[in-house]
mmCIF file of C-alpha atoms in Angstrom:
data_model
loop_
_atom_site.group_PDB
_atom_site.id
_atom_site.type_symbol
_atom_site.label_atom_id
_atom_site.label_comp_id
_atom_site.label_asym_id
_atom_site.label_seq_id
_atom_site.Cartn_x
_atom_site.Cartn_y
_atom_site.Cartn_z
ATOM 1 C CA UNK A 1 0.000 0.000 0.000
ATOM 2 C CA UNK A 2 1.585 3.581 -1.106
ATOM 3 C CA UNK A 3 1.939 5.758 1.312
ATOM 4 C CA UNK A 4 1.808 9.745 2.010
ATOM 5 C CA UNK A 5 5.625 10.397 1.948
ATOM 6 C CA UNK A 6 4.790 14.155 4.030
ATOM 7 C CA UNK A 7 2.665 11.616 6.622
ATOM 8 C CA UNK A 8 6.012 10.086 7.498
ATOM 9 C CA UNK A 9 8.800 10.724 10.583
ATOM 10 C CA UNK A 10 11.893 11.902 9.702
ATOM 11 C CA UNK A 11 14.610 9.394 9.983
ATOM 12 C CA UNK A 12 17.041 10.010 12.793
ATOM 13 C CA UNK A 13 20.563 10.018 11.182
ATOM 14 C CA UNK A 14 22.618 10.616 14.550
ATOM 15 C CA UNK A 15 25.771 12.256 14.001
ATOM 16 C CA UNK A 16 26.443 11.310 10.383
ATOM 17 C CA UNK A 17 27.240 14.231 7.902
ATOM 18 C CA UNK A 18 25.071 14.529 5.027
ATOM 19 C CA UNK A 19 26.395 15.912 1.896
ATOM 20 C CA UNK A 20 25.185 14.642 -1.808
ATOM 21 C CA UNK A 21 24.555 10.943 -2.183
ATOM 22 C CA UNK A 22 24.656 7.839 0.217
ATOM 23 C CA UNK A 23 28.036 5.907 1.556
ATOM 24 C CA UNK A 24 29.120 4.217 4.102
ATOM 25 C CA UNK A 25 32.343 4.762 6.361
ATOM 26 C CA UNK A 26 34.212 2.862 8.650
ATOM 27 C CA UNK A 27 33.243 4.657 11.387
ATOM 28 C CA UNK A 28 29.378 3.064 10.629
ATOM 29 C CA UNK A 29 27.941 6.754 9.739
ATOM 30 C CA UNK A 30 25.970 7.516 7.015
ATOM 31 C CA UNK A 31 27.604 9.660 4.035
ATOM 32 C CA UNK A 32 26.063 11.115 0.967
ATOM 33 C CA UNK A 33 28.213 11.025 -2.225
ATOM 34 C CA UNK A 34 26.038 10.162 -4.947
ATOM 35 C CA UNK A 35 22.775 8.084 -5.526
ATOM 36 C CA UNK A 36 24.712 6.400 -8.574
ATOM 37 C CA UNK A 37 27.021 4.868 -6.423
ATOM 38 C CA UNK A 38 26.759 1.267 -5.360
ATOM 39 C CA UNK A 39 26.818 0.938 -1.770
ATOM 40 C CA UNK A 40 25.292 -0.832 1.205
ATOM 41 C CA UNK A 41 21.682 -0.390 1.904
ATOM 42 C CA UNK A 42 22.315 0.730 5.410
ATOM 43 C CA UNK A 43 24.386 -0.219 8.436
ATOM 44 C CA UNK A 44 23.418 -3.099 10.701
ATOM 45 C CA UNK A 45 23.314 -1.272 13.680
ATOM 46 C CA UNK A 46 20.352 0.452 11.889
ATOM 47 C CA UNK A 47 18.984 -2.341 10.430
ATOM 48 C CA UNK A 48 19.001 -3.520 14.382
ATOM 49 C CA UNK A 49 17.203 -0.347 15.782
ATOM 50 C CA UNK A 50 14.746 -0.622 12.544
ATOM 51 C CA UNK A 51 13.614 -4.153 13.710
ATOM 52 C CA UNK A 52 13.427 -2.945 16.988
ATOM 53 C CA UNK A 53 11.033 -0.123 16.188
ATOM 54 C CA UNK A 54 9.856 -2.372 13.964
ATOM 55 C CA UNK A 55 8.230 -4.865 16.631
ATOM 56 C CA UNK A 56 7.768 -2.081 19.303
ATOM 57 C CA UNK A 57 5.287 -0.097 17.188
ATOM 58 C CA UNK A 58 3.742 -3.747 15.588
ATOM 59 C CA UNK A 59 3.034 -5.035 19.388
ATOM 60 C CA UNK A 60 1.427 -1.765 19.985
ATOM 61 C CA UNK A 61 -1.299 -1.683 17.518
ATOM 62 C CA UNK A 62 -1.709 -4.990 18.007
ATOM 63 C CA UNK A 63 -2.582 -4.252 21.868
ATOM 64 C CA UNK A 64 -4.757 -1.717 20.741
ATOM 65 C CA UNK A 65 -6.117 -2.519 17.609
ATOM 66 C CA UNK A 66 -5.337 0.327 16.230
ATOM 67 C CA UNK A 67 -3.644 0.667 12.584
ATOM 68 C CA UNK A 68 -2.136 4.182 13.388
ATOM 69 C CA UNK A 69 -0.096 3.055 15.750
ATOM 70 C CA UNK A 70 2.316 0.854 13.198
ATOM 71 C CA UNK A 71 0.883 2.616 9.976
ATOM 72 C CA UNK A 72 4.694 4.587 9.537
ATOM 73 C CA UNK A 73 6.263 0.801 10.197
ATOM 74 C CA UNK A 74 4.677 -1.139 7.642
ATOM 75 C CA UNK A 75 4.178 -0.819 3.966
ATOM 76 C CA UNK A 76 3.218 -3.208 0.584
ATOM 77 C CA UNK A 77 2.118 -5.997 1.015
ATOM 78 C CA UNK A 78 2.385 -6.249 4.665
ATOM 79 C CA UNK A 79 0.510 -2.945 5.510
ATOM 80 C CA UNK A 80 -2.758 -4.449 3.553
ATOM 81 C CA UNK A 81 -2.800 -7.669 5.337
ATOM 82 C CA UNK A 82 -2.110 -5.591 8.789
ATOM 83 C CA UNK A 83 -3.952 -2.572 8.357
ATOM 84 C CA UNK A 84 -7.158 -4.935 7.592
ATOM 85 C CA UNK A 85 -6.817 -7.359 10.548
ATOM 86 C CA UNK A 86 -6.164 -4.752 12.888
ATOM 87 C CA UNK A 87 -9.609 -2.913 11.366
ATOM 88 C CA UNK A 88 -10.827 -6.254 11.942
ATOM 89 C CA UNK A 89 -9.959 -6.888 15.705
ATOM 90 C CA UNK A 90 -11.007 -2.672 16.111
ATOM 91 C CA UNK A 91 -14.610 -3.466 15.048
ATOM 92 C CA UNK A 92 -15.162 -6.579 17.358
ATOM 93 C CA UNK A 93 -13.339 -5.560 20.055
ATOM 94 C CA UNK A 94 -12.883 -1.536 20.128
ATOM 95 C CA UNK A 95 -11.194 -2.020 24.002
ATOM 96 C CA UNK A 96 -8.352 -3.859 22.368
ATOM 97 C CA UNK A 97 -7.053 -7.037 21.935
ATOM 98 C CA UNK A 98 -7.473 -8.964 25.244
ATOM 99 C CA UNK A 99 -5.655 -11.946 24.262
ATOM 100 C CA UNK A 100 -2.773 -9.927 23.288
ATOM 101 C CA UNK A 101 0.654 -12.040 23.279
ATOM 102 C CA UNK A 102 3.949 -9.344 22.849
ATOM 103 C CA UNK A 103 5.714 -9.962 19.849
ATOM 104 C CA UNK A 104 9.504 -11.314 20.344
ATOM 105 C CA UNK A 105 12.036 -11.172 17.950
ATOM 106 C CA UNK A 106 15.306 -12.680 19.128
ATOM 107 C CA UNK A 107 18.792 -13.943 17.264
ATOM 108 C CA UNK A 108 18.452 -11.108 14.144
ATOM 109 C CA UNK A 109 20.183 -11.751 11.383
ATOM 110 C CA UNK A 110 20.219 -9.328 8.641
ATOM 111 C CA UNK A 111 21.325 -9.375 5.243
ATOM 112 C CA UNK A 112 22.234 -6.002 3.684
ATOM 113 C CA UNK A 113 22.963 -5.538 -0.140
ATOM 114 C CA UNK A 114 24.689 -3.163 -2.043
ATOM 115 C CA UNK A 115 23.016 -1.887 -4.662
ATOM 116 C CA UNK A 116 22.248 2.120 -6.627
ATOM 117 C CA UNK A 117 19.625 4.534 -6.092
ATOM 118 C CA UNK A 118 16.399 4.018 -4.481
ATOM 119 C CA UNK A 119 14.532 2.211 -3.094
ATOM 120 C CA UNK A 120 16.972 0.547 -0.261
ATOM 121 C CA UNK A 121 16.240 -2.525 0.947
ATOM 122 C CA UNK A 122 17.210 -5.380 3.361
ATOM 123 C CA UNK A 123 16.385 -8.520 5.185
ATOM 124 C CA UNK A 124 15.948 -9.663 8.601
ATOM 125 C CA UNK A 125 15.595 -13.128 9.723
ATOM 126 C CA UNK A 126 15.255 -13.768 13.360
ATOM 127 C CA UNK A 127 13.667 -16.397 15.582
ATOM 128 C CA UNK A 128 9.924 -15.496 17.089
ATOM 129 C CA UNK A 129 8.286 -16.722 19.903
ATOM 130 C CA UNK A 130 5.328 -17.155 17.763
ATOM 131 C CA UNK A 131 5.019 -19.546 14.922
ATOM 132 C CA UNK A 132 6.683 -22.380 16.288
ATOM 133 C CA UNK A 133 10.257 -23.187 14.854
ATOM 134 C CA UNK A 134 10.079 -20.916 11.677
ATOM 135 C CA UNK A 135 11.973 -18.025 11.115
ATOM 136 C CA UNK A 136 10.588 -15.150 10.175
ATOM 137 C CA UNK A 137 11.582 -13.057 7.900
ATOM 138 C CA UNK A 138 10.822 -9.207 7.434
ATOM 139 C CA UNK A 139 11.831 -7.468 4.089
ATOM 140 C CA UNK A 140 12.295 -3.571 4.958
ATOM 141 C CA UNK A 141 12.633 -0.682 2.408
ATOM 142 C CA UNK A 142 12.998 3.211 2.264
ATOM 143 C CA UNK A 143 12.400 5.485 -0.713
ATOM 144 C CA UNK A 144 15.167 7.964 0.697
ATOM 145 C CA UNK A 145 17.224 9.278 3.641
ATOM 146 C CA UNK A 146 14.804 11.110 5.510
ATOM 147 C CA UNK A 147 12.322 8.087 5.704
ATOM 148 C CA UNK A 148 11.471 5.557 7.756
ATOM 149 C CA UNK A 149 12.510 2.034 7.370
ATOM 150 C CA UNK A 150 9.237 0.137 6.719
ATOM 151 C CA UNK A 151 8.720 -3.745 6.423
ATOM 152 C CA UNK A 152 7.289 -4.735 3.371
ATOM 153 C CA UNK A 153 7.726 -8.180 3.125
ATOM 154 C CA UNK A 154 6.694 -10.426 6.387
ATOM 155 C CA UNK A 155 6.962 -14.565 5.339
ATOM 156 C CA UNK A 156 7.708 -17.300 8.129
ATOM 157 C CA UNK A 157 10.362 -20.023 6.734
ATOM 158 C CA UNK A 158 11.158 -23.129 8.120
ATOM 159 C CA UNK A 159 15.512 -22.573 9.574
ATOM 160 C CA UNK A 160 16.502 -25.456 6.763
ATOM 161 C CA UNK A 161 14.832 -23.932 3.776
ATOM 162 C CA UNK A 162 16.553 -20.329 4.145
ATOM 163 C CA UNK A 163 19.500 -20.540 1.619
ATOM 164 C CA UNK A 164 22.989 -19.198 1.883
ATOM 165 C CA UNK A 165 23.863 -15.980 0.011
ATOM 166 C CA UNK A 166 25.847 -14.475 -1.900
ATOM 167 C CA UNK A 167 28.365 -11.493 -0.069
ATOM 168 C CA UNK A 168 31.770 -10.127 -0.596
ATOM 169 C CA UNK A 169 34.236 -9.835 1.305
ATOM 170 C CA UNK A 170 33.192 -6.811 3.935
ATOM 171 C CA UNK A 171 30.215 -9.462 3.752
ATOM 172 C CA UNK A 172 27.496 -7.227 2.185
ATOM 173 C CA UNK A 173 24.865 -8.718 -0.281
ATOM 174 C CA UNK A 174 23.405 -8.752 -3.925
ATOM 175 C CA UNK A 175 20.283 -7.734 -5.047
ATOM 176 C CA UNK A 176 18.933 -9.324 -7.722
ATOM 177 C CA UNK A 177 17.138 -6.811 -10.208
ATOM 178 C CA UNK A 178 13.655 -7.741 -11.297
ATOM 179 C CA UNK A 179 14.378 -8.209 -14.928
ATOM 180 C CA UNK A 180 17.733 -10.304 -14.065
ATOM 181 C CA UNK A 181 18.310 -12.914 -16.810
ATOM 182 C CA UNK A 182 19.839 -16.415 -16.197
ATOM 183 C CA UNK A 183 17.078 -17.508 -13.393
ATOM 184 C CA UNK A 184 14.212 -20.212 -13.745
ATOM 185 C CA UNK A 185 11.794 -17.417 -14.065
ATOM 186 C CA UNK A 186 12.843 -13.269 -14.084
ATOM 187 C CA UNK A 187 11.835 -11.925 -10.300
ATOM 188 C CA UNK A 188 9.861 -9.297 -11.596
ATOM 189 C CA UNK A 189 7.437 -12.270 -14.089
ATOM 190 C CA UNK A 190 7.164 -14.308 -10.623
ATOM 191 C CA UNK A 191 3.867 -12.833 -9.211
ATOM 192 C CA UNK A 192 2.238 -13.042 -13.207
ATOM 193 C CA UNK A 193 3.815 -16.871 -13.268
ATOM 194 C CA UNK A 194 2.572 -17.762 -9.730
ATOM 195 C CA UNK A 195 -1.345 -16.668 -10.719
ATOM 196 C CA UNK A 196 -1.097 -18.047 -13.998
ATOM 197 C CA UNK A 197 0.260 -21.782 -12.492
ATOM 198 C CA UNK A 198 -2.825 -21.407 -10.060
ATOM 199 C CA UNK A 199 -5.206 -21.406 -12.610
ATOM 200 C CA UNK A 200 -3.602 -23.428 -14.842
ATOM 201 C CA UNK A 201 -0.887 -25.964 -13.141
ATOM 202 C CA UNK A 202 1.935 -27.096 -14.808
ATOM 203 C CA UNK A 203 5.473 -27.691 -13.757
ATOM 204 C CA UNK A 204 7.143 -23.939 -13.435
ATOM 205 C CA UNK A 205 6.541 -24.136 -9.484
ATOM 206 C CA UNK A 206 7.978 -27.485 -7.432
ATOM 207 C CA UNK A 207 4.937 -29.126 -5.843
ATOM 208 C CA UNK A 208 4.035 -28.465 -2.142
ATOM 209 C CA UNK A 209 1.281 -26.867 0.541
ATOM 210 C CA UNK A 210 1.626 -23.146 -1.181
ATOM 211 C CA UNK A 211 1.570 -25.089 -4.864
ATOM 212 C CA UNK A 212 0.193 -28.279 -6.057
ATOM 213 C CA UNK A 213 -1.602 -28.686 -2.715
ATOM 214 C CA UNK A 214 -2.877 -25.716 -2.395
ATOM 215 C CA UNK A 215 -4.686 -26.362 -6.246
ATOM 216 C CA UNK A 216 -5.929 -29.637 -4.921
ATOM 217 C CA UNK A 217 -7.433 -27.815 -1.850
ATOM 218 C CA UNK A 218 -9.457 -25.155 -4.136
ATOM 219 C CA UNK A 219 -10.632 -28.028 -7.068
ATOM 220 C CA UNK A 220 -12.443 -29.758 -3.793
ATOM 221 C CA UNK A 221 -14.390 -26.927 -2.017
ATOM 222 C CA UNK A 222 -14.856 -25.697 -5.606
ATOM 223 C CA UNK A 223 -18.486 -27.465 -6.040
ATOM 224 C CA UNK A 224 -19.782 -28.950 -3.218
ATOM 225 C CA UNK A 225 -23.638 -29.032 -2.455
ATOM 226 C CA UNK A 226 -25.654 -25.968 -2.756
ATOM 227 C CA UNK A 227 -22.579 -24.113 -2.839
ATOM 228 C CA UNK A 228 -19.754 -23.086 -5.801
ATOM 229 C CA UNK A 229 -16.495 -21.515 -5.256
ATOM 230 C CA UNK A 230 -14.816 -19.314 -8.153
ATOM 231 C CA UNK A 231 -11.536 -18.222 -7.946
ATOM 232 C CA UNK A 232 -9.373 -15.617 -9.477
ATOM 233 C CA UNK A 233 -5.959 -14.901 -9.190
ATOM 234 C CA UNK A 234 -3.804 -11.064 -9.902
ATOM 235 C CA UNK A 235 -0.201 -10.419 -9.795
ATOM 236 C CA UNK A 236 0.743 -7.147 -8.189
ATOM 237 C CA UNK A 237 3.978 -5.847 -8.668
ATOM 238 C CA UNK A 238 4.167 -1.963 -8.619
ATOM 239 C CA UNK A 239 4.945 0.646 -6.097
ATOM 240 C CA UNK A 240 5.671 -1.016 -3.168
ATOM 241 C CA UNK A 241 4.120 -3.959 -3.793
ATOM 242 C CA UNK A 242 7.231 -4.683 -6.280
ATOM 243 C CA UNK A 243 9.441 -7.935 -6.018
ATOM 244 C CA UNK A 244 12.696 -7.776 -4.146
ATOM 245 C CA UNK A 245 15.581 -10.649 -4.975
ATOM 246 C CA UNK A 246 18.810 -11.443 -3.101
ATOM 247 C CA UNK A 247 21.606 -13.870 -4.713
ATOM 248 C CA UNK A 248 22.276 -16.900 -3.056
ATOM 249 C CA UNK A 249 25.277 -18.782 -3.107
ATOM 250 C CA UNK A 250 24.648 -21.027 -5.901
ATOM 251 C CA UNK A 251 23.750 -18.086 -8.009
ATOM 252 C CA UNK A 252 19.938 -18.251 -7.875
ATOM 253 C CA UNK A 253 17.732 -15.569 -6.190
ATOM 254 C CA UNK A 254 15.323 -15.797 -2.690
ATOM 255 C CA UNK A 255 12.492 -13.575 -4.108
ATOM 256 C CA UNK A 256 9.439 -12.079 -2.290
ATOM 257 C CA UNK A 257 6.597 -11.237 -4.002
ATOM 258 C CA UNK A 258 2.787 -9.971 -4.207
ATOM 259 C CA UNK A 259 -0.201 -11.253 -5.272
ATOM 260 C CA UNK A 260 -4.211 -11.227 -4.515
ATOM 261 C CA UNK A 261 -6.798 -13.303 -4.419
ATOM 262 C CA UNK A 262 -10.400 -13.255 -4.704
ATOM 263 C CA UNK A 263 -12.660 -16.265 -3.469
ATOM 264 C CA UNK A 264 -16.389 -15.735 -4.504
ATOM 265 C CA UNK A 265 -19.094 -18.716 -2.734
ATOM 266 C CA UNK A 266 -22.664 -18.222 -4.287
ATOM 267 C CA UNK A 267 -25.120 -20.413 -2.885
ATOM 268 C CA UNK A 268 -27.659 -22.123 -5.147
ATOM 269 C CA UNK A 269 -31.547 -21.339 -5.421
ATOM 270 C CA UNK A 270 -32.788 -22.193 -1.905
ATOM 271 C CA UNK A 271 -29.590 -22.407 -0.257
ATOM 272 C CA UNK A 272 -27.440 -19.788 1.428
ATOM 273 C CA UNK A 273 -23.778 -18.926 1.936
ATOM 274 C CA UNK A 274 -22.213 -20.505 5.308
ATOM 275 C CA UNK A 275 -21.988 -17.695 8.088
ATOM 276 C CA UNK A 276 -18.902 -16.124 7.724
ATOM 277 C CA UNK A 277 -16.913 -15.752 10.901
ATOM 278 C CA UNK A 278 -16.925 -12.533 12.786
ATOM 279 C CA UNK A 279 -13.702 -10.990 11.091
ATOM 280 C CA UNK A 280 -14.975 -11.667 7.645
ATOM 281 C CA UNK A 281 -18.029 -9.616 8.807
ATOM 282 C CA UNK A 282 -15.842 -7.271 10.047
ATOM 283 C CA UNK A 283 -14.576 -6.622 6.829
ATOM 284 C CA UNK A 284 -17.709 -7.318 4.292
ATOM 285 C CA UNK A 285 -20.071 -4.546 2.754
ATOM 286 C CA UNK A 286 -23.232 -4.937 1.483
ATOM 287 C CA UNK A 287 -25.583 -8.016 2.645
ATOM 288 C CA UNK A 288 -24.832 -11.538 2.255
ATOM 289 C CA UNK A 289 -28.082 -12.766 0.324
ATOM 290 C CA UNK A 290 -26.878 -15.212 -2.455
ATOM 291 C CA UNK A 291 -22.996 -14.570 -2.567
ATOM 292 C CA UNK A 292 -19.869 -13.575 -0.870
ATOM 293 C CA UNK A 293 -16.692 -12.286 -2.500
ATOM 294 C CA UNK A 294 -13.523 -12.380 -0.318
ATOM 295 C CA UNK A 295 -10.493 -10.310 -1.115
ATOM 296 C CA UNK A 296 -7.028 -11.700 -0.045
ATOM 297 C CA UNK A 297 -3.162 -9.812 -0.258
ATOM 298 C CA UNK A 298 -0.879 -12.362 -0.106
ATOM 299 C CA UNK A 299 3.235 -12.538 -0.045
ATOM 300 C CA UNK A 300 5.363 -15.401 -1.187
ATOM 301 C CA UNK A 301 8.610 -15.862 -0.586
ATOM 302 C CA UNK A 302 10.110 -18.156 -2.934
ATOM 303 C CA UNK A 303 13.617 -19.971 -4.156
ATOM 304 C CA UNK A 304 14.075 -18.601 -8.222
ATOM 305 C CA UNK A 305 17.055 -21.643 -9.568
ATOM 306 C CA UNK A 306 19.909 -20.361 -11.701
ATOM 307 C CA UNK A 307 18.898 -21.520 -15.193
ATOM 308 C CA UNK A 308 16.316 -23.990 -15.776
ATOM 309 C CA UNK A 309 14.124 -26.110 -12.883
ATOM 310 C CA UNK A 310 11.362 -25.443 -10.484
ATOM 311 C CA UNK A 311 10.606 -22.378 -8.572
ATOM 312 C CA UNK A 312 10.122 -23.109 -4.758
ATOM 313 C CA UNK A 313 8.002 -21.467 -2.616
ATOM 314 C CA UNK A 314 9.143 -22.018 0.801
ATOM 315 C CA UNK A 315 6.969 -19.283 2.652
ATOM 316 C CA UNK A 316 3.415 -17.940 1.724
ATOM 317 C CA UNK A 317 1.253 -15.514 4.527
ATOM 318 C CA UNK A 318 -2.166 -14.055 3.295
ATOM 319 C CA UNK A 319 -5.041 -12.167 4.770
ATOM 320 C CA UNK A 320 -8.605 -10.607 4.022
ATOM 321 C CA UNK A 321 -8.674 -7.478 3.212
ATOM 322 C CA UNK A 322 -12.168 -6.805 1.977
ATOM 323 C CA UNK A 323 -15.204 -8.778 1.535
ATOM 324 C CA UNK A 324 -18.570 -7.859 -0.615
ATOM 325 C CA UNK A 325 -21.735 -9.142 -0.058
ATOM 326 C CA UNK A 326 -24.619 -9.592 -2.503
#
């Protein structure tokens, strides 16, 4: 989801000196030199303090139910998922969330690439007390100096599946631009590909719960009695909804990505649509007569293979963000 650049807080830059375009010194303070220039995203001692305000400001609104309290934290693909639950939990319970659980990120690792111009980017990966044994991992950006770091990407990985990537030798990474050649599928075509093997299968994706099984899942509750299911499938991938790539080791890419989903159940003559449950509700305009139309956002995470083979995805999170009665 865009956001109002003026609604914003200034980014606290310490005691760096700013001059024309951004570097990075020993010292760990932020330079500007020249936005042509390929540097380092950012330091890791911010990328620290960003997942720090990060979760501080997500644990908040999350007490509260209230979006405006991480709306400067969150952006893409993230914010839409977020901004609607939180509406959600607002409408049924407007005292907050009673069963709230503080977030805990612990053992952060980050991943910082070099790259030129903007956006900056980088990944965190830490352990959560929430989720089990998965990782998760939080794709931040900024549009410029004087904004705040905002996570775009949130996906939760099982530790095994996260690859190794690609640094050099002061250990920085590699982004992977959207149109890079040489990989199983180009980062920016992955949202388009990912729809288009939903609706139509075929081999481009490896099989698993976010792939083949997921296709089996949505051919059964497709027709069932009194009730059919329709399904339709859009890539996103502008703004800030856009793909972001790293290079791993082997010289593939770990790509996240956007897409939505709508699921539309219409009930047949003398039946009706199952109740939804009270978040869907939440969420839904107009009155349920015959139909309901759910709108999902939805962010994959996925391993792109240099050359030829099968895309993996190893991480998919999606919520409602609208629903439409009729």
């Amino acid at each position: 989801m865009s956001r109002d650049l003026g609604s914003r807080r200034l980014r606290r830059l310490g005691t760096c000196v700013l001059v024309t375009a951004l570097s990075v010194t020993a010292s760990g303070c932020v330079v500007v030199h020249g936005e042509r220039e390929v540097l380092p995203a950012t330091t890791r001692a911010e990328a620290a303090e960003a997942l720090e305000e990060f979760t501080a400001a997500y644990n908040e609104a999350d007490k509260a139910y209230d979006s405006s309290l991480d709306a400067d934290r969150t952006t893409g693909a993230l914010a839409d998922i977020d901004e609607a639950r939180l509406k959600a939990g607002r409408a049924n319970s407007p005292e907050g969330n009673a069963s709230h659980t503080p977030l805990e990120l612990t053992d952060a690792k980050f991943t910082i690439p070099k790259k030129a111009g903007w956006p900056r980017w980088f990944l965190a990966d830490a352990a959560g007390n929430k989720g089990g044994e998965s990782r998760w991992l939080l794709v931040f950006t900024r549009d410029g100096l004087d904004e705040t770091w905002e996570a775009a990407y949130l996906t939760l990985v099982a530790p095994d599946d996260i690859p190794e990537f690609k640094t050099d030798q002061d250990g920085w990474a590699e982004a992977v631009p959207a149109n890079s050649a040489g990989l199983a599928v180009e980062p920016g075509e992955l949202s388009k590909d990912y729809v288009t093997y939903l609706k139509d299968g075929g081999d481009s994706f490896a099989e698993g719960p976010y792939t083949s099984e997921w296709r089996a899942q949505r051919e059964k509750k497709s027709s069932r009695p009194g009730l059919a299911t329709q399904y339709i499938d859009e890539p996103l991938t502008n703004g800030d909804h856009a793909p972001l790539a790293l290079r791993t080791k082997d010289g593939g890419a770990l790509v996240f990505f956007t897409t939505r989903h709508f699921e539309k159940q219409t009930a047949a003559a003398g039946a009706s649509v199952p109740t939804p449950n009270k978040d869907v509700l939440a969420l839904t305009t107009g009155e349920i007569r015959q139909s309901l139309t759910m709108e999902f956002v939805s962010n994959e995470v996925v391993l792109d293979p240099a050359g030829d083979g099968a895309v993996e995805v190893l991480g998919r999170i999606q919520g409602l963000t609208a629903a439409q009665g009729e």
